[in-house]
XYZ file of C-alpha atoms in Angstrom:
429
model
C -34.524 -61.221 64.792
C -33.859 -62.015 61.102
C -35.053 -65.302 59.946
C -32.587 -67.964 59.103
C -32.503 -69.290 55.592
C -32.971 -72.949 54.573
C -30.164 -75.373 55.618
C -27.854 -77.050 52.950
C -29.566 -80.212 53.425
C -32.999 -78.727 52.874
C -31.661 -77.144 49.703
C -30.215 -80.374 48.482
C -33.424 -82.189 48.897
C -35.276 -79.323 47.147
C -32.845 -79.685 44.166
C -33.794 -83.378 43.692
C -37.508 -82.503 43.668
C -37.505 -79.714 41.261
C -37.228 -81.158 37.798
C -39.630 -84.178 38.505
C -42.511 -81.772 39.552
C -41.734 -79.433 36.714
C -42.246 -82.295 34.165
C -45.257 -83.527 36.276
C -46.564 -80.118 35.785
C -46.485 -80.691 31.936
C -48.716 -83.644 32.362
C -51.045 -82.037 34.883
C -51.627 -79.062 32.584
C -53.869 -81.159 30.245
C -56.283 -82.312 33.126
C -56.115 -79.023 35.227
C -59.431 -77.172 35.556
C -59.832 -74.485 32.806
C -57.461 -75.903 30.098
C -59.176 -79.462 30.284
C -62.670 -77.598 30.381
C -61.811 -75.745 27.054
C -60.506 -78.936 25.404
C -63.818 -80.552 26.168
C -65.884 -77.668 25.210
C -64.118 -77.337 21.820
C -63.564 -81.011 21.209
C -67.116 -82.228 21.520
C -69.157 -79.054 20.628
C -70.973 -80.601 17.808
C -71.418 -84.081 19.218
C -73.743 -83.719 22.346
C -76.502 -81.498 23.349
C -75.372 -78.051 24.716
C -76.768 -78.588 28.284
C -75.007 -81.898 28.433
C -71.809 -80.595 27.230
C -71.888 -77.687 29.674
C -72.358 -80.297 32.648
C -69.305 -82.171 31.225
C -67.436 -78.843 31.307
C -68.274 -78.297 34.851
C -67.427 -81.840 35.675
C -64.024 -81.588 34.282
C -63.312 -78.055 35.738
C -64.295 -79.424 39.094
C -62.476 -82.904 38.682
C -59.428 -81.810 40.495
C -61.444 -81.186 43.603
C -63.871 -84.082 43.047
C -61.010 -86.482 43.063
C -59.666 -85.388 46.262
C -62.718 -87.393 47.942
C -60.413 -90.451 47.584
C -57.614 -88.871 49.687
C -58.461 -90.777 52.772
C -57.657 -94.014 50.742
C -54.288 -92.765 49.776
C -53.688 -91.531 53.374
C -54.457 -95.232 54.453
C -52.041 -96.675 51.698
C -49.179 -94.232 52.463
C -49.321 -94.477 56.303
C -46.253 -95.849 57.713
C -45.036 -96.714 54.093
C -41.853 -95.584 52.245
C -43.015 -92.324 50.616
C -40.822 -92.025 47.579
C -41.448 -95.458 46.066
C -45.054 -94.733 46.288
C -44.725 -91.300 44.681
C -42.903 -92.963 41.826
C -45.650 -95.408 41.126
C -48.385 -92.842 41.517
C -46.743 -90.534 38.988
C -46.230 -93.377 36.443
C -49.856 -94.230 36.715
C -50.684 -90.798 36.353
C -48.721 -90.394 33.053
C -50.478 -93.534 31.697
C -53.976 -92.114 32.649
C -53.359 -88.899 30.778
C -51.806 -90.579 27.815
C -54.702 -92.857 27.110
C -56.994 -89.790 26.596
C -55.280 -89.385 23.202
C -57.050 -92.761 22.202
C -60.636 -91.207 22.755
C -62.918 -91.393 19.779
C -64.323 -88.038 18.574
C -67.898 -89.050 19.217
C -70.447 -88.867 22.022
C -68.783 -92.077 23.551
C -65.486 -90.258 23.412
C -66.745 -87.774 25.741
C -67.592 -90.383 28.300
C -64.227 -91.873 27.850
C -62.644 -88.558 28.397
C -64.561 -87.744 31.418
C -63.607 -91.026 32.990
C -60.038 -90.718 32.176
C -59.827 -87.165 33.448
C -61.317 -88.533 36.786
C -58.993 -91.351 36.915
C -56.002 -89.108 36.353
C -57.165 -86.661 39.001
C -57.872 -89.369 41.592
C -54.183 -90.491 41.046
C -53.036 -86.858 41.418
C -55.092 -86.602 44.730
C -52.770 -89.454 45.830
C -49.601 -87.617 44.896
C -50.729 -84.644 46.742
C -51.519 -86.462 49.951
C -48.249 -88.346 49.967
C -46.251 -85.186 48.855
C -47.628 -83.303 51.825
C -46.189 -85.816 54.138
C -42.746 -85.544 52.348
C -42.572 -81.797 52.480
C -43.493 -81.551 56.114
C -40.733 -83.974 57.000
C -38.062 -82.539 54.776
C -38.476 -78.712 55.314
C -38.630 -76.694 58.577
C -41.796 -74.712 59.185
C -39.855 -71.454 59.099
C -38.739 -72.080 55.522
C -41.604 -74.478 54.395
C -43.570 -72.174 52.108
C -40.422 -70.634 50.685
C -38.888 -73.882 49.465
C -42.099 -75.700 48.509
C -43.127 -72.322 46.714
C -40.297 -72.730 44.455
C -41.514 -76.298 43.633
C -45.046 -74.997 43.102
C -43.560 -72.381 40.723
C -41.830 -75.096 38.786
C -44.930 -77.171 38.362
C -46.789 -74.177 37.233
C -44.215 -73.393 34.769
C -44.746 -76.716 33.193
C -48.504 -76.177 33.230
C -48.077 -72.930 31.417
C -45.958 -74.632 28.672
C -48.719 -77.244 28.247
C -51.542 -74.698 28.217
C -49.799 -72.478 25.800
C -49.216 -75.532 23.374
C -52.871 -76.659 23.822
C -54.300 -73.172 23.081
C -52.089 -72.918 19.876
C -53.190 -76.395 18.612
C -56.882 -75.748 19.454
C -56.641 -72.428 17.332
C -54.596 -73.775 14.353
C -54.903 -77.603 14.133
C -57.812 -78.780 16.583
C -57.603 -82.128 14.991
C -54.265 -82.785 16.436
C -55.319 -82.301 20.012
C -55.466 -85.899 20.815
C -51.523 -86.058 20.472
C -51.049 -83.676 23.054
C -52.315 -86.208 25.551
C -49.949 -88.959 24.399
C -46.908 -86.478 24.670
C -47.978 -85.385 28.109
C -48.469 -88.969 29.215
C -44.844 -89.749 28.180
C -43.761 -86.691 30.177
C -45.447 -87.989 33.266
C -43.459 -91.314 32.924
C -40.298 -89.333 32.804
C -41.129 -87.394 35.921
C -41.653 -90.770 37.655
C -38.505 -92.036 36.637
C -36.626 -88.958 37.931
C -38.686 -88.957 41.022
C -36.536 -92.046 42.274
C -33.861 -89.569 43.182
C -36.030 -87.757 45.639
C -35.252 -88.492 49.405
C -37.207 -88.052 52.693
C -35.075 -86.609 55.564
C -35.138 -89.098 58.531
C -37.772 -91.169 56.851
C -37.725 -93.628 59.744
C -38.715 -90.849 62.091
C -41.653 -90.048 59.945
C -42.885 -93.624 59.635
C -42.507 -93.976 63.612
C -44.494 -90.878 64.051
C -47.273 -92.061 61.897
C -47.258 -95.468 63.479
C -47.274 -94.035 66.936
C -50.659 -92.307 65.993
C -52.383 -95.609 65.499
C -50.422 -98.544 64.323
C -52.440 -101.478 63.325
C -55.744 -99.328 63.120
C -57.593 -97.684 60.497
C -55.611 -94.771 59.699
C -57.896 -92.375 58.010
C -61.563 -92.654 57.138
C -64.823 -90.690 57.279
C -64.969 -91.643 60.824
C -61.493 -90.128 61.501
C -62.521 -87.113 59.441
C -65.422 -86.460 61.822
C -62.928 -87.042 64.804
C -60.500 -84.605 63.579
C -63.242 -81.949 63.151
C -64.868 -82.661 66.390
C -61.720 -82.519 68.478
C -60.193 -79.574 66.849
C -62.718 -76.697 66.854
C -60.341 -74.136 65.130
C -59.546 -76.487 62.190
C -63.338 -77.082 62.179
C -64.121 -73.436 61.924
C -61.154 -72.990 59.451
C -62.575 -75.709 57.142
C -66.150 -74.232 57.530
C -65.019 -71.044 55.857
C -62.818 -72.720 53.383
C -65.911 -74.648 52.207
C -67.670 -71.428 51.288
C -64.638 -69.632 49.923
C -63.510 -72.939 47.866
C -66.968 -73.493 46.608
C -67.123 -70.133 44.843
C -63.740 -70.753 43.378
C -64.510 -74.045 41.959
C -67.873 -72.983 40.671
C -66.749 -69.934 38.598
C -64.232 -71.636 36.394
C -66.769 -73.804 34.451
C -69.146 -70.906 34.229
C -66.371 -68.566 32.615
C -65.675 -71.261 30.129
C -69.361 -71.546 29.199
C -69.825 -67.835 29.152
C -66.537 -67.064 27.039
C -67.715 -69.613 24.485
C -71.478 -69.210 24.285
C -71.900 -65.459 24.859
C -68.604 -63.735 24.398
C -67.539 -66.227 21.560
C -63.800 -65.940 22.450
C -61.223 -67.864 20.552
C -60.069 -70.988 22.299
C -56.520 -69.719 22.605
C -57.554 -66.544 24.131
C -59.761 -68.494 26.656
C -56.595 -70.569 27.623
C -54.564 -67.553 27.813
C -57.075 -65.912 30.220
C -58.035 -68.925 32.298
C -54.712 -70.701 32.628
C -51.543 -69.017 31.203
C -51.860 -65.549 32.590
C -52.717 -66.867 36.071
C -50.047 -69.367 36.118
C -47.517 -66.822 34.779
C -48.189 -64.899 37.845
C -47.438 -67.630 40.107
C -43.550 -67.220 39.949
C -44.028 -63.498 40.558
C -46.360 -63.478 43.524
C -45.511 -66.928 45.197
C -42.447 -65.440 47.059
C -44.571 -62.560 48.357
C -47.173 -64.930 49.590
C -44.526 -67.261 51.127
C -42.977 -64.673 53.166
C -46.461 -63.735 54.412
C -47.372 -67.403 55.063
C -43.981 -68.052 57.036
C -44.409 -65.004 59.190
C -47.520 -66.272 60.936
C -50.435 -68.732 61.309
C -52.482 -69.729 58.158
C -55.485 -68.092 59.595
C -53.682 -64.705 59.442
C -52.530 -65.520 55.832
C -56.039 -66.598 54.759
C -57.565 -63.486 56.116
C -55.445 -61.426 53.773
C -55.099 -63.710 50.768
C -58.832 -64.537 50.274
C -59.764 -61.052 49.458
C -57.522 -61.205 46.235
C -59.803 -63.919 44.881
C -62.970 -61.635 45.636
C -61.277 -58.799 43.582
C -60.432 -61.029 40.704
C -64.007 -62.348 40.554
C -65.709 -58.979 40.856
C -63.329 -57.451 38.057
C -64.292 -60.477 35.644
C -68.014 -60.402 36.576
C -67.812 -56.522 35.700
C -66.088 -57.111 32.312
C -68.683 -59.704 31.494
C -71.693 -57.596 32.252
C -70.023 -54.535 30.525
C -69.054 -56.711 27.431
C -65.565 -55.220 27.716
C -63.053 -58.074 26.851
C -59.765 -56.266 27.694
C -60.893 -56.023 31.419
C -60.830 -59.871 31.388
C -57.096 -59.728 31.092
C -56.913 -57.625 34.271
C -59.088 -60.358 35.952
C -56.772 -62.794 34.812
C -53.998 -61.079 36.316
C -55.771 -60.846 39.608
C -56.666 -64.518 39.482
C -53.035 -65.225 39.196
C -52.262 -63.200 42.271
C -55.044 -65.107 44.218
C -53.749 -68.631 42.747
C -50.324 -68.099 43.900
C -51.391 -67.469 47.467
C -54.247 -70.038 47.451
C -51.937 -72.848 46.353
C -49.542 -72.155 49.430
C -52.565 -72.110 51.741
C -54.159 -75.206 50.448
C -51.008 -77.334 50.390
C -49.484 -76.212 53.704
C -52.093 -74.613 55.860
C -52.931 -77.788 57.618
C -49.570 -78.137 59.003
C -50.410 -75.190 61.385
C -53.063 -77.409 63.101
C -51.535 -80.931 62.932
C -48.619 -82.622 64.731
C -46.084 -84.496 62.514
C -47.751 -87.826 62.934
C -51.218 -86.305 62.046
C -50.240 -84.378 59.123
C -51.728 -86.833 56.556
C -54.881 -87.011 58.682
C -55.339 -83.161 58.533
C -54.434 -83.001 54.797
C -56.925 -85.867 54.213
C -59.689 -83.865 55.964
C -58.843 -80.817 53.682
C -58.712 -82.668 50.396
C -61.783 -84.698 51.220
C -63.956 -81.694 51.900
C -62.512 -80.078 48.961
C -63.665 -83.260 46.873
C -67.233 -82.907 48.324
C -67.355 -79.217 47.070
C -66.059 -80.298 43.640
C -68.826 -82.780 43.532
C -71.413 -80.120 44.220
C -70.370 -76.600 43.255
C -69.399 -76.907 39.492
C -72.595 -78.784 38.399
C -74.672 -76.333 40.623
C -73.009 -73.409 38.726
C -73.616 -74.987 35.370
C -77.326 -75.754 36.222
C -77.877 -72.283 37.580
C -76.544 -70.902 34.240
C -78.742 -73.214 32.208
C -81.761 -72.304 34.157
C -81.256 -68.604 33.880
C -80.685 -68.856 30.239
C -83.891 -70.740 29.609
C -85.733 -68.001 31.328
C -84.225 -65.326 29.192
C -81.391 -65.421 26.619
C -78.270 -63.755 28.072
C -79.534 -64.114 31.680
C -77.017 -66.784 32.300
C -74.331 -64.356 33.254
C -76.176 -63.598 36.436
C -75.192 -67.013 37.706
C -71.714 -65.433 38.364
C -73.339 -63.783 41.403
C -73.559 -67.024 43.032
C -69.859 -67.998 43.359
C -69.067 -64.382 44.130
C -71.489 -64.501 47.055
C -70.006 -67.793 48.413
C -66.526 -66.441 48.143
C -67.306 -63.191 49.908
C -68.845 -65.147 52.748
C -65.709 -67.199 53.302
C -63.609 -64.273 53.166
C -65.560 -62.614 56.001
C -65.380 -65.780 57.910
C -61.501 -66.025 57.718
C -61.329 -62.414 58.539
C -63.540 -63.003 61.675
C -61.299 -65.766 62.691
C -58.267 -63.633 62.535
C -59.769 -60.888 64.589
C -60.919 -63.409 67.307
C -57.525 -65.030 67.435
C -55.290 -62.058 67.617
C -57.571 -59.140 68.557
C -58.631 -56.293 66.350
C -55.538 -53.935 67.259
C -52.959 -56.686 66.568
C -51.410 -57.461 63.149
């Protein structure tokens, strides 16, 4: 039986969301993983010790995940409240947090200021993700959820691509003007907040009632609730276990690549941004529809069991290129990272819905992003320290640190595959 397309109401709600999230993507681009790491690595290269700078790069690359540890606070704040109004305020504060980075002095104290501002911006964005997940699960039916929200993800990614391209060009030609990028991005974030006022939540009263029915007057989400969700839902617990290994490898390798690209391969800043941000994000519009159809066709366990191997392939090609010293092969790995990113974004944003009821969606998303934050606290610094330790033993040996994230990701991929086989049987698709 042919799947039904989105309803007119769902499409109308989607159109209201498209432009605000595209503009928010422009702001997000300056505090997103690889681009932010390159900006920090280049902007403070001569101002602090290399080991300290590498740890700062790892912190920045992992800050999107690290900030998610605060998601349970956002889940508490959003529970039973009007979602759009909260999103408007969060986006406005997010724009301000990004904009003030343009005021950081170019000195060692400026690095500390920048790191704190990046973390603050990412904490606010964690709130945006937590609240937005509830809006999406309420607005769009499961059969079309990935297809519709995938288009929004594509719009956000397009905004990030524009910002990354401009950042790479400025770093390459006029690095002294990089601070102005943050100010412009901050203003764009404020505009996104203004336009977000037009967003609506379908039957918002029903969503609030469902949330209140799950525990009105009680603590909505906490570390205690996290343990309760994992204890009472063994399938989700196993899913999160393998996600921990898979995600740790993914978080760890970005900072390592920025360090290796700069210190060993000596790649220009624009080329680094192109490989680590622009090419992967340009792949999102091309491959998100493919992944969305796969996601909508079955359970997220089946989806992850296929999608995870694309990241293993991307890492393997990147590591081979670095060990061979063959830079053109890195562009191939960038393409593969883009394929993996397109699928991973859908799985991360929507996968919890296959385990949670409507009223518990924010709880499950809170578990997901909180555990992601714990990985962000540990994995990137561990990757940078491993690089530093190996490099001290022998110059050039730091590249062997890349085998650690590869091993973690392969372990997670094997775990997802085993879950799929246990759930469906080895002869079923």
